[in-house]
GROMACS .gro file of N, CA and C in nm:
model
  378
    1UNK      N    1   6.632  -4.836   0.742
    1UNK     CA    2   6.679  -4.717   0.811
    1UNK      C    3   6.565  -4.634   0.868
    2UNK      N    4   6.453  -4.698   0.888
    2UNK     CA    5   6.342  -4.628   0.953
    2UNK      C    6   6.383  -4.597   1.096
    3UNK      N    7   6.358  -4.476   1.138
    3UNK     CA    8   6.382  -4.434   1.274
    3UNK      C    9   6.256  -4.373   1.333
    4UNK      N   10   6.222  -4.419   1.451
    4UNK     CA   11   6.108  -4.367   1.525
    4UNK      C   12   6.157  -4.328   1.662
    5UNK      N   13   6.140  -4.204   1.700
    5UNK     CA   14   6.192  -4.153   1.826
    5UNK      C   15   6.076  -4.097   1.907
    6UNK      N   16   6.047  -4.164   2.017
    6UNK     CA   17   5.939  -4.122   2.105
    6UNK      C   18   5.995  -4.033   2.216
    7UNK      N   19   5.915  -3.940   2.261
    7UNK     CA   20   5.955  -3.851   2.369
    7UNK      C   21   5.831  -3.802   2.442
    8UNK      N   22   5.853  -3.739   2.555
    8UNK     CA   23   5.744  -3.678   2.630
    8UNK      C   24   5.700  -3.754   2.753
    9UNK      N   25   5.755  -3.871   2.777
    9UNK     CA   26   5.717  -3.947   2.894
    9UNK      C   27   5.769  -3.886   3.022
   10UNK      N   28   5.725  -3.942   3.133
   10UNK     CA   29   5.767  -3.893   3.263
   10UNK      C   30   5.686  -3.956   3.373
   11UNK      N   31   5.702  -3.903   3.492
   11UNK     CA   32   5.628  -3.950   3.609
   11UNK      C   33   5.520  -3.850   3.645
   12UNK      N   34   5.399  -3.899   3.661
   12UNK     CA   35   5.285  -3.814   3.695
   12UNK      C   36   5.198  -3.884   3.798
   13UNK      N   37   5.125  -3.808   3.879
   13UNK     CA   38   5.031  -3.870   3.972
   13UNK      C   39   4.905  -3.913   3.899
   14UNK      N   40   4.826  -4.001   3.959
   14UNK     CA   41   4.698  -4.036   3.898
   14UNK      C   42   4.615  -3.912   3.870
   15UNK      N   43   4.552  -3.911   3.754
   15UNK     CA   44   4.475  -3.796   3.711
   15UNK      C   45   4.554  -3.693   3.632
   16UNK      N   46   4.683  -3.712   3.622
   16UNK     CA   47   4.767  -3.619   3.551
   16UNK      C   48   4.759  -3.635   3.400
   17UNK      N   49   4.834  -3.550   3.332
   17UNK     CA   50   4.835  -3.547   3.186
   17UNK      C   51   4.977  -3.544   3.133
   18UNK      N   52   4.995  -3.602   3.017
   18UNK     CA   53   5.120  -3.596   2.943
   18UNK      C   54   5.087  -3.595   2.795
   19UNK      N   55   5.176  -3.539   2.716
   19UNK     CA   56   5.166  -3.545   2.571
   19UNK      C   57   5.291  -3.611   2.516
   20UNK      N   58   5.274  -3.722   2.449
   20UNK     CA   59   5.385  -3.793   2.388
   20UNK      C   60   5.399  -3.752   2.242
   21UNK      N   61   5.522  -3.760   2.193
   21UNK     CA   62   5.550  -3.728   2.054
   21UNK      C   63   5.632  -3.840   1.992
   22UNK      N   64   5.615  -3.856   1.863
   22UNK     CA   65   5.692  -3.952   1.784
   22UNK      C   66   5.743  -3.879   1.661
   23UNK      N   67   5.875  -3.871   1.649
   23UNK     CA   68   5.938  -3.810   1.534
   23UNK      C   69   5.992  -3.920   1.444
   24UNK      N   70   5.964  -3.911   1.315
   24UNK     CA   71   5.997  -4.020   1.224
   24UNK      C   72   6.096  -3.975   1.117
   25UNK      N   73   6.167  -4.073   1.063
   25UNK     CA   74   6.250  -4.054   0.945
   25UNK      C   75   6.264  -4.188   0.874
   26UNK      N   76   6.299  -4.183   0.747
   26UNK     CA   77   6.320  -4.305   0.672
   26UNK      C   78   6.194  -4.371   0.621
   27UNK      N   79   6.082  -4.306   0.635
   27UNK     CA   80   5.957  -4.355   0.579
   27UNK      C   81   5.878  -4.239   0.520
   28UNK      N   82   5.785  -4.273   0.434
   28UNK     CA   83   5.699  -4.170   0.376
   28UNK      C   84   5.582  -4.149   0.470
   29UNK      N   85   5.605  -4.065   0.567
   29UNK     CA   86   5.510  -4.050   0.676
   29UNK      C   87   5.372  -4.010   0.626
   30UNK      N   88   5.368  -3.920   0.528
   30UNK     CA   89   5.241  -3.865   0.483
   30UNK      C   90   5.150  -3.968   0.418
   31UNK      N   91   5.203  -4.085   0.382
   31UNK     CA   92   5.122  -4.191   0.324
   31UNK      C   93   5.115  -4.315   0.414
   32UNK      N   94   5.160  -4.302   0.538
   32UNK     CA   95   5.171  -4.417   0.628
   32UNK      C   96   5.077  -4.405   0.746
   33UNK      N   97   4.981  -4.496   0.760
   33UNK     CA   98   4.904  -4.500   0.884
   33UNK      C   99   4.996  -4.533   1.001
   34UNK      N  100   4.966  -4.479   1.117
   34UNK     CA  101   5.057  -4.494   1.230
   34UNK      C  102   4.983  -4.537   1.356
   35UNK      N  103   5.028  -4.644   1.421
   35UNK     CA  104   4.973  -4.683   1.550
   35UNK      C  105   5.063  -4.643   1.667
   36UNK      N  106   5.002  -4.627   1.782
   36UNK     CA  107   5.070  -4.617   1.910
   36UNK      C  108   5.052  -4.749   1.986
   37UNK      N  109   5.159  -4.792   2.050
   37UNK     CA  110   5.160  -4.915   2.129
   37UNK      C  111   5.211  -4.883   2.269
   38UNK      N  112   5.189  -4.975   2.363
   38UNK     CA  113   5.254  -4.963   2.493
   38UNK      C  114   5.285  -5.102   2.548
   39UNK      N  115   5.388  -5.106   2.634
   39UNK     CA  116   5.434  -5.232   2.689
   39UNK      C  117   5.462  -5.217   2.837
   40UNK      N  118   5.381  -5.281   2.919
   40UNK     CA  119   5.404  -5.291   3.062
   40UNK      C  120   5.481  -5.420   3.088
   41UNK      N  121   5.575  -5.420   3.186
   41UNK     CA  122   5.655  -5.541   3.208
   41UNK      C  123   5.575  -5.667   3.235
   42UNK      N  124   5.456  -5.654   3.292
   42UNK     CA  125   5.375  -5.770   3.326
   42UNK      C  126   5.263  -5.797   3.227
   43UNK      N  127   5.268  -5.731   3.113
   43UNK     CA  128   5.166  -5.750   3.011
   43UNK      C  129   5.232  -5.763   2.875
   44UNK      N  130   5.157  -5.816   2.781
   44UNK     CA  131   5.203  -5.816   2.643
   44UNK      C  132   5.200  -5.674   2.587
   45UNK      N  133   5.283  -5.649   2.488
   45UNK     CA  134   5.273  -5.524   2.418
   45UNK      C  135   5.134  -5.514   2.357
   46UNK      N  136   5.074  -5.398   2.369
   46UNK     CA  137   4.937  -5.381   2.325
   46UNK      C  138   4.916  -5.254   2.245
   47UNK      N  139   4.812  -5.254   2.169
   47UNK     CA  140   4.777  -5.143   2.082
   47UNK      C  141   4.692  -5.041   2.155
   48UNK      N  142   4.717  -4.914   2.130
   48UNK     CA  143   4.642  -4.805   2.190
   48UNK      C  144   4.553  -4.733   2.090
   49UNK      N  145   4.611  -4.697   1.977
   49UNK     CA  146   4.542  -4.606   1.886
   49UNK      C  147   4.613  -4.606   1.752
   50UNK      N  148   4.539  -4.570   1.648
   50UNK     CA  149   4.597  -4.551   1.515
   50UNK      C  150   4.526  -4.436   1.447
   51UNK      N  151   4.594  -4.373   1.354
   51UNK     CA  152   4.526  -4.284   1.262
   51UNK      C  153   4.573  -4.310   1.120
   52UNK      N  154   4.488  -4.273   1.027
   52UNK     CA  155   4.517  -4.293   0.886
   52UNK      C  156   4.620  -4.193   0.840
   53UNK      N  157   4.669  -4.212   0.719
   53UNK     CA  158   4.775  -4.126   0.669
   53UNK      C  159   4.733  -3.980   0.660
   54UNK      N  160   4.606  -3.956   0.633
   54UNK     CA  161   4.556  -3.820   0.628
   54UNK      C  162   4.502  -3.772   0.762
   55UNK      N  163   4.493  -3.861   0.859
   55UNK     CA  164   4.440  -3.826   0.989
   55UNK      C  165   4.289  -3.824   0.997
   56UNK      N  166   4.222  -3.860   0.890
   56UNK     CA  167   4.076  -3.852   0.889
   56UNK      C  168   4.009  -3.973   0.953
   57UNK      N  169   4.077  -4.085   0.960
   57UNK     CA  170   4.028  -4.203   1.031
   57UNK      C  171   4.112  -4.224   1.156
   58UNK      N  172   4.045  -4.247   1.269
   58UNK     CA  173   4.113  -4.272   1.395
   58UNK      C  174   4.047  -4.390   1.464
   59UNK      N  175   4.123  -4.460   1.547
   59UNK     CA  176   4.072  -4.572   1.623
   59UNK      C  177   4.143  -4.577   1.758
   60UNK      N  178   4.070  -4.620   1.862
   60UNK     CA  179   4.123  -4.626   1.996
   60UNK      C  180   4.087  -4.757   2.063
   61UNK      N  181   4.178  -4.807   2.143
   61UNK     CA  182   4.145  -4.918   2.232
   61UNK      C  183   4.046  -4.870   2.338
   62UNK      N  184   3.960  -4.961   2.382
   62UNK     CA  185   3.859  -4.923   2.481
   62UNK      C  186   3.922  -4.868   2.609
   63UNK      N  187   4.038  -4.915   2.646
   63UNK     CA  188   4.100  -4.874   2.770
   63UNK      C  189   4.143  -4.728   2.771
   64UNK      N  190   4.158  -4.666   2.654
   64UNK     CA  191   4.205  -4.528   2.648
   64UNK      C  192   4.107  -4.435   2.579
   65UNK      N  193   4.001  -4.487   2.525
   65UNK     CA  194   3.904  -4.405   2.454
   65UNK      C  195   3.847  -4.298   2.547
   66UNK      N  196   3.845  -4.176   2.497
   66UNK     CA  197   3.797  -4.064   2.576
   66UNK      C  198   3.901  -3.997   2.661
   67UNK      N  199   4.017  -4.059   2.675
   67UNK     CA  200   4.125  -4.002   2.755
   67UNK      C  201   4.247  -3.966   2.671
   68UNK      N  202   4.275  -4.045   2.569
   68UNK     CA  203   4.390  -4.022   2.483
   68UNK      C  204   4.342  -3.974   2.347
   69UNK      N  205   4.426  -3.899   2.279
   69UNK     CA  206   4.396  -3.849   2.145
   69UNK      C  207   4.517  -3.871   2.056
   70UNK      N  208   4.494  -3.918   1.936
   70UNK     CA  209   4.603  -3.934   1.839
   70UNK      C  210   4.592  -3.825   1.734
   71UNK      N  211   4.703  -3.758   1.708
   71UNK     CA  212   4.709  -3.655   1.606
   71UNK      C  213   4.836  -3.673   1.525
   72UNK      N  214   4.841  -3.612   1.409
   72UNK     CA  215   4.960  -3.620   1.326
   72UNK      C  216   4.984  -3.489   1.254
   73UNK      N  217   5.110  -3.465   1.223
   73UNK     CA  218   5.154  -3.348   1.150
   73UNK      C  219   5.233  -3.399   1.031
   74UNK      N  220   5.168  -3.412   0.917
   74UNK     CA  221   5.234  -3.470   0.801
   74UNK      C  222   5.344  -3.381   0.745
   75UNK      N  223   5.335  -3.251   0.765
   75UNK     CA  224   5.439  -3.162   0.716
   75UNK      C  225   5.571  -3.186   0.786
   76UNK      N  226   5.566  -3.232   0.911
   76UNK     CA  227   5.687  -3.252   0.990
   76UNK      C  228   5.713  -3.398   1.024
   77UNK      N  229   5.631  -3.488   0.974
   77UNK     CA  230   5.653  -3.629   0.998
   77UNK      C  231   5.644  -3.667   1.145
   78UNK      N  232   5.549  -3.609   1.215
   78UNK     CA  233   5.539  -3.627   1.360
   78UNK      C  234   5.400  -3.674   1.401
   79UNK      N  235   5.399  -3.756   1.503
   79UNK     CA  236   5.277  -3.811   1.561
   79UNK      C  237   5.273  -3.770   1.708
   80UNK      N  238   5.153  -3.742   1.759
   80UNK     CA  239   5.138  -3.702   1.898
   80UNK      C  240   5.031  -3.784   1.967
   81UNK      N  241   5.042  -3.792   2.099
   81UNK     CA  242   4.943  -3.863   2.181
   81UNK      C  243   4.922  -3.786   2.310
   82UNK      N  244   4.836  -3.685   2.308
   82UNK     CA  245   4.798  -3.621   2.435
   82UNK      C  246   4.717  -3.718   2.519
   83UNK      N  247   4.753  -3.728   2.647
   83UNK     CA  248   4.690  -3.822   2.738
   83UNK      C  249   4.641  -3.746   2.861
   84UNK      N  250   4.518  -3.773   2.902
   84UNK     CA  251   4.461  -3.710   3.020
   84UNK      C  252   4.407  -3.817   3.113
   85UNK      N  253   4.380  -3.777   3.237
   85UNK     CA  254   4.325  -3.866   3.339
   85UNK      C  255   4.406  -3.995   3.347
   86UNK      N  256   4.535  -3.981   3.358
   86UNK     CA  257   4.622  -4.099   3.361
   86UNK      C  258   4.601  -4.180   3.488
   87UNK      N  259   4.611  -4.311   3.473
   87UNK     CA  260   4.586  -4.405   3.581
   87UNK      C  261   4.708  -4.494   3.600
   88UNK      N  262   4.723  -4.555   3.718
   88UNK     CA  263   4.838  -4.644   3.738
   88UNK      C  264   4.849  -4.752   3.631
   89UNK      N  265   4.737  -4.802   3.581
   89UNK     CA  266   4.742  -4.905   3.477
   89UNK      C  267   4.796  -4.853   3.345
   90UNK      N  268   4.809  -4.722   3.330
   90UNK     CA  269   4.868  -4.665   3.210
   90UNK      C  270   5.021  -4.669   3.213
   91UNK      N  271   5.078  -4.708   3.326
   91UNK     CA  272   5.224  -4.717   3.336
   91UNK      C  273   5.277  -4.817   3.234
   92UNK      N  274   5.369  -4.773   3.151
   92UNK     CA  275   5.421  -4.857   3.044
   92UNK      C  276   5.525  -4.777   2.966
   93UNK      N  277   5.594  -4.847   2.878
   93UNK     CA  278   5.676  -4.782   2.777
   93UNK      C  279   5.591  -4.765   2.653
   94UNK      N  280   5.585  -4.644   2.603
   94UNK     CA  281   5.498  -4.611   2.490
   94UNK      C  282   5.580  -4.601   2.362
   95UNK      N  283   5.531  -4.665   2.257
   95UNK     CA  284   5.600  -4.672   2.130
   95UNK      C  285   5.508  -4.628   2.017
   96UNK      N  286   5.564  -4.563   1.917
   96UNK     CA  287   5.496  -4.553   1.789
   96UNK      C  288   5.552  -4.661   1.698
   97UNK      N  289   5.477  -4.698   1.596
   97UNK     CA  290   5.514  -4.812   1.514
   97UNK      C  291   5.488  -4.786   1.367
   98UNK      N  292   5.567  -4.852   1.285
   98UNK     CA  293   5.547  -4.854   1.141
   98UNK      C  294   5.469  -4.980   1.105
   99UNK      N  295   5.360  -4.969   1.034
   99UNK     CA  296   5.289  -5.089   0.993
   99UNK      C  297   5.361  -5.160   0.879
  100UNK      N  298   5.334  -5.289   0.865
  100UNK     CA  299   5.394  -5.367   0.757
  100UNK      C  300   5.298  -5.390   0.641
  101UNK      N  301   5.186  -5.323   0.643
  101UNK     CA  302   5.085  -5.337   0.540
  101UNK      C  303   5.000  -5.211   0.539
  102UNK      N  304   4.926  -5.192   0.431
  102UNK     CA  305   4.836  -5.078   0.422
  102UNK      C  306   4.690  -5.122   0.421
  103UNK      N  307   4.665  -5.250   0.446
  103UNK     CA  308   4.530  -5.302   0.436
  103UNK      C  309   4.483  -5.370   0.564
  104UNK      N  310   4.539  -5.331   0.676
  104UNK     CA  311   4.507  -5.397   0.802
  104UNK      C  312   4.452  -5.299   0.906
  105UNK      N  313   4.383  -5.197   0.863
  105UNK     CA  314   4.321  -5.103   0.956
  105UNK      C  315   4.235  -5.177   1.056
  106UNK      N  316   4.243  -5.144   1.186
  106UNK     CA  317   4.311  -5.031   1.249
  106UNK      C  318   4.451  -5.062   1.301
  107UNK      N  319   4.516  -5.168   1.255
  107UNK     CA  320   4.652  -5.201   1.296
  107UNK      C  321   4.661  -5.228   1.445
  108UNK      N  322   4.565  -5.302   1.494
  108UNK     CA  323   4.557  -5.332   1.636
  108UNK      C  324   4.618  -5.467   1.674
  109UNK      N  325   4.667  -5.541   1.578
  109UNK     CA  326   4.728  -5.672   1.604
  109UNK      C  327   4.877  -5.667   1.579
  110UNK      N  328   4.951  -5.741   1.660
  110UNK     CA  329   5.096  -5.738   1.654
  110UNK      C  330   5.149  -5.777   1.517
  111UNK      N  331   5.080  -5.864   1.447
  111UNK     CA  332   5.127  -5.907   1.316
  111UNK      C  333   5.122  -5.797   1.211
  112UNK      N  334   5.061  -5.685   1.242
  112UNK     CA  335   5.054  -5.573   1.148
  112UNK      C  336   5.164  -5.470   1.171
  113UNK      N  337   5.250  -5.489   1.270
  113UNK     CA  338   5.355  -5.393   1.303
  113UNK      C  339   5.490  -5.442   1.252
  114UNK      N  340   5.556  -5.361   1.173
  114UNK     CA  341   5.687  -5.397   1.120
  114UNK      C  342   5.801  -5.356   1.212
  115UNK      N  343   5.786  -5.247   1.283
  115UNK     CA  344   5.896  -5.187   1.357
  115UNK      C  345   5.840  -5.085   1.453
  116UNK      N  346   5.904  -5.073   1.570
  116UNK     CA  347   5.869  -4.966   1.661
  116UNK      C  348   5.994  -4.913   1.728
  117UNK      N  349   5.984  -4.792   1.781
  117UNK     CA  350   6.100  -4.727   1.839
  117UNK      C  351   6.132  -4.777   1.977
  118UNK      N  352   6.231  -4.715   2.039
  118UNK     CA  353   6.275  -4.756   2.172
  118UNK      C  354   6.174  -4.721   2.280
  119UNK      N  355   6.091  -4.622   2.254
  119UNK     CA  356   5.983  -4.590   2.345
  119UNK      C  357   6.020  -4.484   2.447
  120UNK      N  358   5.917  -4.435   2.514
  120UNK     CA  359   5.932  -4.339   2.621
  120UNK      C  360   5.851  -4.387   2.741
  121UNK      N  361   5.912  -4.380   2.858
  121UNK     CA  362   5.851  -4.435   2.979
  121UNK      C  363   5.748  -4.339   3.037
  122UNK      N  364   5.631  -4.392   3.066
  122UNK     CA  365   5.527  -4.321   3.139
  122UNK      C  366   5.503  -4.396   3.269
  123UNK      N  367   5.516  -4.327   3.380
  123UNK     CA  368   5.492  -4.386   3.511
  123UNK      C  369   5.386  -4.304   3.583
  124UNK      N  370   5.279  -4.369   3.622
  124UNK     CA  371   5.168  -4.304   3.691
  124UNK      C  372   5.161  -4.363   3.831
  125UNK      N  373   5.194  -4.282   3.930
  125UNK     CA  374   5.195  -4.329   4.068
  125UNK      C  375   5.179  -4.212   4.162
  126UNK      N  376   5.132  -4.243   4.283
  126UNK     CA  377   5.114  -4.140   4.384
  126UNK      C  378   5.246  -4.101   4.447
   0.00000   0.00000   0.00000
């Protein structure tokens, strides 16, 4: 009964910004490391970023490092992804995910993801 609900997507021009949110239920969020994923129709689903359960460890894919930030609010079971300098290649459906293990940091491989939400669409175009 894990539920992950992503929101905050939309259409923006190149160079624009968006902040995505992931609201969770059915898991012990405060003890769960969380990754962000994205899926473009012409690409495999890919990993963007993860943070540890306390938020003290973070990791980013090279394609988004310096532009995206992962944060978490353990009191409210919520994950955020502020994104800046968006590019057309960032167009995708963005998902947060529940890992299936606690020993696979940084959770950048598909085999480490147990479940992800329906996602929120981000479209970057002129």
